[in-house]
Amino acid sequence: MALILAFALVVVMVALGAYYFQSPYYSGVDRTPAQPVPFSHKHHVGELGLDCRYCHTSVEQSSFAGVPESEICMTCHSQLWTNADMLAPVRDSLRDDKPLRWRRVHDLPDYVRFDHSAHVNNGVPCEACHGRVDRMPLTTQKKTLFMQFCLDCHRNPAPRLRPPDAVFEMGWEARRGVDRQQLGERLMARYHTPSTERLTDCSLCHQ
Amino acid sequence: MKYWSWWLLVPALLCGCEQPDMADQPRLETYETGAAFNDGLAARPVPEGTVARDQRPAATENPLPINAETLAHGREQFDVFCAPCHGRNGRGQGVIVQRGFPAPPSLHRPRLRRAGDRHFYQVIRDGHGAMYAYASRVPEDQRWAIIAYIRSLQLSRNARLEDVPRDHRPLPDTGEDPP
């Protein structure tokens, strides 16, 4: 009797654990941290059509995409919406020379190495990891960023690679009638994408 | 009750253990805050007047080779950083201007066609009137690539038939309907 009870307990624990580790609460999917200014990518990217690089300047040069300083907001908001309360923290930050504290939306554990420039310059689009940013009124995490997520692509990047001029675009699709896998394989040859062994080697991401 | 069966609980209890230290190690990441500096920033601002390693003295004229690659690069950068206000065609009616930003002058004005490359360089680096400086986002080489592209934009508005190589000109109009 006790044995059955104990066994049942273990099963329940495992089931609860599995539920927990799959849940958005653990993975962070759909997490939308409150920001000091309610910045909208939907407005700035979806409607105004700004390019990611106008604000995330270092994404092509470094491991780090970079979140814009207040000065970048002020290149436009020195003239537009100059009295909006919503933007007061930005103006104060520039005046007092104190950076705004944006809260992180995506954060990998410190034992994982990640590099933006290595992806963006080799045909991996922002959209593959961040989703349709141009439709987000507030920035939200859309992918789990678990090891499984990274490996799904590292095992077969072809169908997700894009030509260089489409990396920053949202909602890009290959022309109709084009075989996505074949196009991807041609792109892999062009980008000299490393082999599957290399891309799934533990030391690539854990050093 | 068999007392060994309690051992089955051990794995269950271990599930509760976490090792937060590995996920948040005692080093500072770019946007973390740290106590080592008074302002608490982990990302250190670059002191004014810093000269980068291998930095060349500022050129007075365009040091880049003027070829298709430079122009393509310049166009990409122009479309990212300048087109929101100046428009892709340089006429000063970009989307931000349509939302009420003061309109910049058209880049095709005679004054700006005559202005030297150096003037454009300074406008990008230091800003001009309502336009902020782009020095922090558009580094040296990209500035010159943008300038080369602006020059080609200006030329494109004032091109004559004689500028086009003979074999690239449109077919002469013979006045007859095509067959």
Coordinates of C-alpha atoms in Angstrom, one line a residue:
Chain A
M1 CA 0.0 0.0 0.0
A2 CA 2.7 2.5 1.0
L3 CA 4.6 1.5 -2.0
I4 CA 1.7 2.4 -4.3
L5 CA 1.2 5.7 -2.5
A6 CA 4.8 6.6 -2.8
F7 CA 4.8 5.7 -6.5
A8 CA 1.7 7.8 -7.1
L9 CA 3.4 10.7 -5.3
V10 CA 6.4 10.5 -7.6
V11 CA 4.2 10.4 -10.7
V12 CA 2.3 13.4 -9.5
M13 CA 5.6 15.3 -8.8
V14 CA 6.9 14.5 -12.2
A15 CA 3.7 15.5 -13.9
L16 CA 3.6 18.8 -11.9
G17 CA 7.3 19.4 -12.8
A18 CA 6.7 18.7 -16.5
Y19 CA 3.8 21.1 -16.4
Y20 CA 5.8 23.7 -14.6
F21 CA 8.8 23.6 -17.0
Q22 CA 6.5 23.7 -20.0
S23 CA 4.5 26.6 -18.7
P24 CA 4.9 30.2 -19.9
Y25 CA 5.6 31.1 -16.3
Y26 CA 8.9 29.1 -16.5
S27 CA 9.8 29.7 -20.2
G28 CA 9.0 33.4 -20.1
V29 CA 7.0 33.2 -23.3
D30 CA 4.5 36.1 -23.5
R31 CA 6.3 37.9 -20.7
T32 CA 5.9 41.6 -21.0
P33 CA 7.9 43.5 -18.3
A34 CA 6.7 47.0 -17.5
Q35 CA 9.0 49.6 -19.0
P36 CA 9.8 53.1 -17.7
V37 CA 8.3 54.4 -21.0
P38 CA 5.6 52.4 -22.8
F39 CA 7.6 52.1 -26.0
S40 CA 5.7 50.6 -28.9
H41 CA 7.5 48.7 -31.7
K42 CA 4.1 48.5 -33.4
H43 CA 4.1 52.3 -33.7
H44 CA 7.7 52.8 -34.6
V45 CA 8.4 49.8 -36.7
G46 CA 5.1 48.6 -38.0
E47 CA 3.6 52.1 -38.8
L48 CA 6.6 54.4 -39.2
G49 CA 8.7 51.7 -40.9
L50 CA 11.9 52.4 -38.9
D51 CA 14.7 49.9 -39.4
C52 CA 15.9 48.0 -36.3
R53 CA 19.4 49.4 -36.7
Y54 CA 18.2 53.0 -36.3
C55 CA 17.9 52.1 -32.6
H56 CA 19.6 48.7 -32.1
T57 CA 22.8 50.1 -33.6
S58 CA 25.3 47.5 -32.6
V59 CA 23.4 44.4 -33.7
E60 CA 25.6 43.9 -36.9
Q61 CA 28.9 44.6 -35.1
S62 CA 28.8 42.9 -31.8
S63 CA 27.3 40.1 -29.8
F64 CA 25.0 42.6 -28.2
A65 CA 22.1 44.2 -30.0
G66 CA 22.0 47.2 -27.7
V67 CA 19.1 49.1 -26.4
P68 CA 18.9 52.8 -27.5
E69 CA 20.1 55.6 -25.3
S70 CA 17.7 58.5 -24.7
E71 CA 19.5 60.6 -27.2
I72 CA 18.3 58.3 -30.0
C73 CA 14.7 58.8 -28.9
M74 CA 15.3 62.6 -28.8
T75 CA 16.5 62.7 -32.5
C76 CA 12.8 62.7 -33.2
H77 CA 11.1 63.5 -29.9
S78 CA 13.0 66.8 -29.5
Q79 CA 10.4 68.0 -32.1
L80 CA 7.6 65.5 -31.8
W81 CA 5.3 64.9 -28.8
T82 CA 7.6 67.3 -26.9
N83 CA 5.2 67.7 -24.1
A84 CA 3.9 64.2 -23.7
D85 CA 4.0 63.0 -20.1
M86 CA 4.7 59.6 -21.4
L87 CA 8.1 60.8 -22.6
A88 CA 9.0 62.7 -19.5
P89 CA 11.5 60.0 -18.3
V90 CA 13.3 60.2 -21.6
R91 CA 13.7 64.0 -21.5
D92 CA 14.8 63.9 -17.8
S93 CA 17.3 61.2 -18.6
L94 CA 18.9 63.2 -21.3
R95 CA 18.9 66.4 -19.2
D96 CA 20.4 64.7 -16.1
D97 CA 22.7 62.5 -18.1
K98 CA 21.2 59.4 -16.4
P99 CA 20.5 56.4 -18.6
L100 CA 16.9 55.1 -18.7
R101 CA 16.6 51.7 -17.0
W102 CA 14.9 49.5 -19.6
R103 CA 13.9 46.2 -18.2
R104 CA 15.3 43.1 -20.0
V105 CA 12.7 41.1 -21.9
H106 CA 15.1 38.3 -23.1
D107 CA 17.8 37.1 -20.8
L108 CA 19.7 33.9 -21.3
P109 CA 21.4 32.2 -18.4
D110 CA 25.0 33.4 -18.0
Y111 CA 26.4 30.0 -18.9
V112 CA 25.2 30.3 -22.5
R113 CA 27.2 32.2 -25.1
F114 CA 25.2 34.1 -27.7
D115 CA 26.2 36.4 -30.5
H116 CA 23.9 38.6 -32.5
S117 CA 26.3 39.7 -35.2
A118 CA 27.1 36.0 -36.0
H119 CA 23.5 35.4 -36.7
V120 CA 22.3 38.6 -38.3
N121 CA 25.3 38.8 -40.7
N122 CA 24.7 35.2 -41.8
G123 CA 21.1 35.3 -42.8
V124 CA 19.3 34.5 -39.5
P125 CA 16.4 37.1 -39.3
C126 CA 15.4 38.9 -36.1
E127 CA 12.0 37.5 -36.6
A128 CA 13.2 33.9 -36.1
C129 CA 14.0 34.6 -32.4
H130 CA 11.9 37.6 -31.5
G131 CA 8.7 37.1 -33.5
R132 CA 6.6 39.8 -35.1
V133 CA 8.1 42.7 -33.2
D134 CA 6.3 45.1 -35.6
R135 CA 3.0 44.0 -34.1
M136 CA 4.0 44.5 -30.4
P137 CA 2.5 47.5 -28.7
L138 CA 4.7 46.5 -25.8
T139 CA 7.8 44.3 -26.2
T140 CA 7.1 40.7 -25.4
Q141 CA 9.1 37.5 -25.4
K142 CA 7.7 35.1 -28.1
K143 CA 10.2 32.2 -28.0
T144 CA 11.2 30.0 -25.1
L145 CA 15.0 30.5 -25.8
F146 CA 15.5 27.0 -24.4
M147 CA 18.3 24.9 -25.6
Q148 CA 15.8 23.0 -27.6
F149 CA 14.7 26.1 -29.4
C150 CA 18.3 27.0 -30.4
L151 CA 19.1 23.4 -31.5
D152 CA 15.9 23.1 -33.6
C153 CA 17.4 25.7 -35.9
H154 CA 21.1 24.7 -35.5
R155 CA 20.2 21.2 -36.8
N156 CA 18.6 22.5 -39.9
P157 CA 18.9 26.3 -40.4
A158 CA 18.1 26.2 -44.1
P159 CA 14.4 26.9 -44.1
R160 CA 14.8 29.8 -41.8
L161 CA 17.7 31.6 -43.5
R162 CA 17.0 34.7 -45.6
P163 CA 19.0 36.8 -48.1
P164 CA 20.9 39.6 -46.5
D165 CA 18.5 42.4 -47.3
A166 CA 15.6 40.6 -45.7
V167 CA 17.2 39.9 -42.3
F168 CA 15.7 43.0 -40.7
E169 CA 12.4 42.8 -42.4
M170 CA 9.3 41.5 -40.6
G171 CA 7.0 39.0 -42.4
W172 CA 9.3 38.3 -45.3
E173 CA 8.4 35.3 -47.4
A174 CA 10.2 33.7 -50.3
R175 CA 8.6 34.3 -53.6
R176 CA 5.8 31.8 -54.3
G177 CA 6.9 28.7 -56.1
V178 CA 10.4 28.8 -54.6
D179 CA 11.4 25.7 -52.7
R180 CA 12.2 27.0 -49.2
Q181 CA 14.6 24.2 -48.3
Q182 CA 16.5 24.6 -51.6
L183 CA 16.7 28.3 -51.3
G184 CA 18.0 27.9 -47.8
E185 CA 20.6 25.4 -48.9
R186 CA 21.9 27.8 -51.5
L187 CA 22.0 30.6 -48.9
M188 CA 24.0 28.2 -46.6
A189 CA 26.6 27.8 -49.3
R190 CA 26.7 31.5 -49.7
Y191 CA 27.1 32.3 -46.0
H192 CA 29.5 29.4 -45.5
T193 CA 27.3 28.2 -42.7
P194 CA 29.3 25.7 -40.5
S195 CA 28.5 22.0 -40.5
T196 CA 25.8 20.5 -38.3
E197 CA 28.5 18.9 -36.1
R198 CA 29.9 22.3 -35.4
L199 CA 26.6 24.0 -34.8
T200 CA 25.5 21.3 -32.3
D201 CA 28.8 21.1 -30.5
C202 CA 28.2 21.8 -26.8
S203 CA 31.3 24.1 -26.7
L204 CA 29.7 26.4 -29.3
C205 CA 27.3 27.7 -26.7
H206 CA 28.8 26.5 -23.4
Q207 CA 32.3 27.6 -22.9
Chain B
M1 CA 5.1 0.2 6.2
K2 CA 8.4 -0.6 4.5
Y3 CA 10.8 2.0 5.6
W4 CA 12.9 2.0 2.5
S5 CA 10.1 3.3 0.4
W6 CA 10.8 6.7 1.8
W7 CA 13.8 6.8 -0.4
L8 CA 11.5 7.3 -3.3
L9 CA 10.9 10.7 -2.0
V10 CA 14.5 11.8 -2.3
P11 CA 14.4 12.5 -6.1
A12 CA 11.2 14.4 -5.5
L13 CA 12.9 16.5 -2.9
L14 CA 15.9 17.1 -5.1
C15 CA 13.6 18.5 -7.8
G16 CA 13.2 21.4 -5.5
C17 CA 16.9 22.3 -5.5
E18 CA 18.0 25.0 -7.9
Q19 CA 21.4 26.4 -8.7
P20 CA 20.8 30.0 -9.4
D21 CA 24.5 30.8 -9.4
M22 CA 25.1 29.2 -12.8
A23 CA 22.4 31.3 -14.4
D24 CA 23.4 34.5 -12.8
Q25 CA 27.2 34.4 -12.3
P26 CA 29.1 37.0 -10.4
R27 CA 30.3 38.8 -13.5
L28 CA 28.5 41.8 -14.9
E29 CA 26.7 41.6 -18.2
T30 CA 26.3 44.7 -20.3
Y31 CA 23.1 46.0 -18.9
E32 CA 23.4 44.7 -15.3
T33 CA 24.0 47.2 -12.6
G34 CA 27.1 46.9 -10.4
A35 CA 28.4 48.6 -7.3
A36 CA 31.9 49.1 -8.5
F37 CA 31.3 52.5 -10.0
N38 CA 29.4 55.4 -8.5
D39 CA 26.8 55.5 -11.3
G40 CA 26.1 51.8 -10.9
L41 CA 26.5 51.0 -14.6
A42 CA 28.2 47.9 -15.8
A43 CA 28.5 49.3 -19.4
R44 CA 31.1 52.0 -19.1
P45 CA 30.7 55.1 -21.1
V46 CA 33.6 55.9 -23.4
P47 CA 35.5 59.0 -22.1
E48 CA 35.4 62.0 -24.3
G49 CA 38.3 62.4 -26.7
T50 CA 39.1 58.6 -26.8
V51 CA 41.0 57.6 -29.9
A52 CA 40.3 54.1 -31.1
R53 CA 43.1 51.8 -31.9
D54 CA 43.9 52.0 -35.7
Q55 CA 41.9 55.2 -35.9
R56 CA 43.0 57.2 -38.9
P57 CA 43.1 61.0 -38.7
A58 CA 39.9 62.5 -40.2
A59 CA 40.1 62.5 -43.9
T60 CA 39.3 65.7 -45.8
E61 CA 37.9 64.0 -48.8
N62 CA 36.2 60.7 -49.4
P63 CA 38.9 58.0 -48.7
L64 CA 36.6 55.1 -50.0
P65 CA 36.9 53.7 -53.5
I66 CA 33.8 54.8 -55.4
N67 CA 32.4 51.6 -56.7
A68 CA 29.2 49.7 -56.7
E69 CA 30.0 48.1 -53.3
T70 CA 30.5 51.4 -51.6
L71 CA 27.4 52.8 -53.1
A72 CA 25.3 49.8 -52.1
H73 CA 26.7 50.1 -48.5
G74 CA 26.0 53.8 -48.5
R75 CA 22.4 53.3 -49.8
E76 CA 21.7 50.7 -47.0
Q77 CA 23.0 53.1 -44.3
F78 CA 21.2 56.1 -45.9
D79 CA 17.9 54.2 -45.9
V80 CA 18.3 53.2 -42.2
F81 CA 19.6 56.5 -40.7
C82 CA 18.6 59.3 -43.0
A83 CA 15.6 58.3 -45.1
P84 CA 13.1 58.5 -42.2
C85 CA 13.4 62.3 -42.5
H86 CA 15.1 63.0 -45.8
G87 CA 13.1 60.4 -47.7
R88 CA 14.7 57.7 -49.8
N89 CA 15.0 60.1 -52.7
G90 CA 16.5 62.8 -50.6
R91 CA 13.7 65.4 -51.2
G92 CA 13.1 65.8 -47.5
Q93 CA 9.6 64.3 -47.2
G94 CA 10.4 61.2 -45.1
V95 CA 7.7 59.5 -43.0
I96 CA 8.8 61.4 -39.8
V97 CA 8.4 64.7 -41.6
Q98 CA 4.9 63.7 -42.6
R99 CA 4.2 63.2 -38.9
G100 CA 5.2 66.8 -38.1
F101 CA 9.1 66.9 -37.9
P102 CA 10.5 70.1 -39.4
A103 CA 11.2 69.4 -43.1
P104 CA 14.9 69.3 -44.0
P105 CA 16.0 71.0 -47.2
S106 CA 16.0 68.8 -50.4
L107 CA 19.4 67.3 -50.9
H108 CA 19.0 68.3 -54.6
R109 CA 19.1 72.0 -53.9
P110 CA 21.8 73.8 -55.9
R111 CA 23.4 74.9 -52.6
L112 CA 23.8 71.4 -51.4
R113 CA 24.9 70.1 -54.8
R114 CA 27.7 72.6 -54.7
A115 CA 28.6 72.0 -51.1
G116 CA 31.8 69.9 -50.6
D117 CA 31.8 66.4 -49.1
R118 CA 33.3 67.9 -46.0
H119 CA 30.1 69.8 -45.3
F120 CA 28.0 66.6 -45.4
Y121 CA 30.6 64.9 -43.2
Q122 CA 30.3 67.7 -40.6
V123 CA 26.4 67.6 -40.7
I124 CA 26.4 63.8 -40.0
R125 CA 29.0 64.1 -37.3
D126 CA 27.9 67.3 -35.5
G127 CA 24.2 67.6 -36.5
H128 CA 22.7 70.7 -38.0
G129 CA 19.9 72.8 -36.5
A130 CA 17.0 70.5 -35.6
M131 CA 19.0 67.5 -36.8
Y132 CA 20.9 65.7 -34.1
A133 CA 24.4 64.5 -34.5
Y134 CA 24.7 60.9 -35.8
A135 CA 28.4 60.5 -34.8
S136 CA 27.6 57.8 -32.2
R137 CA 25.7 55.6 -34.6
V138 CA 27.3 56.3 -38.0
P139 CA 31.0 55.6 -37.7
E140 CA 33.7 57.2 -40.0
D141 CA 33.6 54.8 -42.9
Q142 CA 29.8 54.6 -43.1
R143 CA 29.7 58.4 -43.2
W144 CA 31.8 58.5 -46.3
A145 CA 29.7 55.7 -47.9
I146 CA 26.6 57.7 -47.2
I147 CA 28.1 60.8 -48.7
A148 CA 29.1 58.9 -51.9
Y149 CA 25.5 57.6 -52.1
I150 CA 24.1 61.1 -51.7
R151 CA 26.3 62.3 -54.5
S152 CA 25.0 59.6 -56.7
L153 CA 21.4 60.5 -55.7
Q154 CA 22.1 64.1 -56.7
L155 CA 23.6 63.0 -60.0
S156 CA 20.6 60.8 -60.7
R157 CA 18.3 63.9 -60.6
N158 CA 20.4 65.8 -63.1
A159 CA 21.6 63.1 -65.4
R160 CA 21.8 63.8 -69.2
L161 CA 21.5 61.2 -71.9
E162 CA 25.2 61.7 -72.7
D163 CA 26.1 60.4 -69.2
V164 CA 24.7 57.0 -70.0
P165 CA 27.1 54.6 -71.8
R166 CA 26.0 54.2 -75.4
D167 CA 25.0 50.6 -75.2
H168 CA 22.8 51.3 -72.1
R169 CA 20.7 54.0 -73.6
P170 CA 17.1 53.4 -74.3
L171 CA 16.4 52.6 -78.0
P172 CA 16.0 55.7 -80.0
D173 CA 12.4 56.7 -80.7
T174 CA 11.8 56.1 -84.4
G175 CA 8.3 57.4 -84.3
E176 CA 6.8 54.0 -85.5
D177 CA 4.8 51.7 -83.4
P178 CA 6.7 48.6 -82.3
P179 CA 5.8 45.5 -84.3

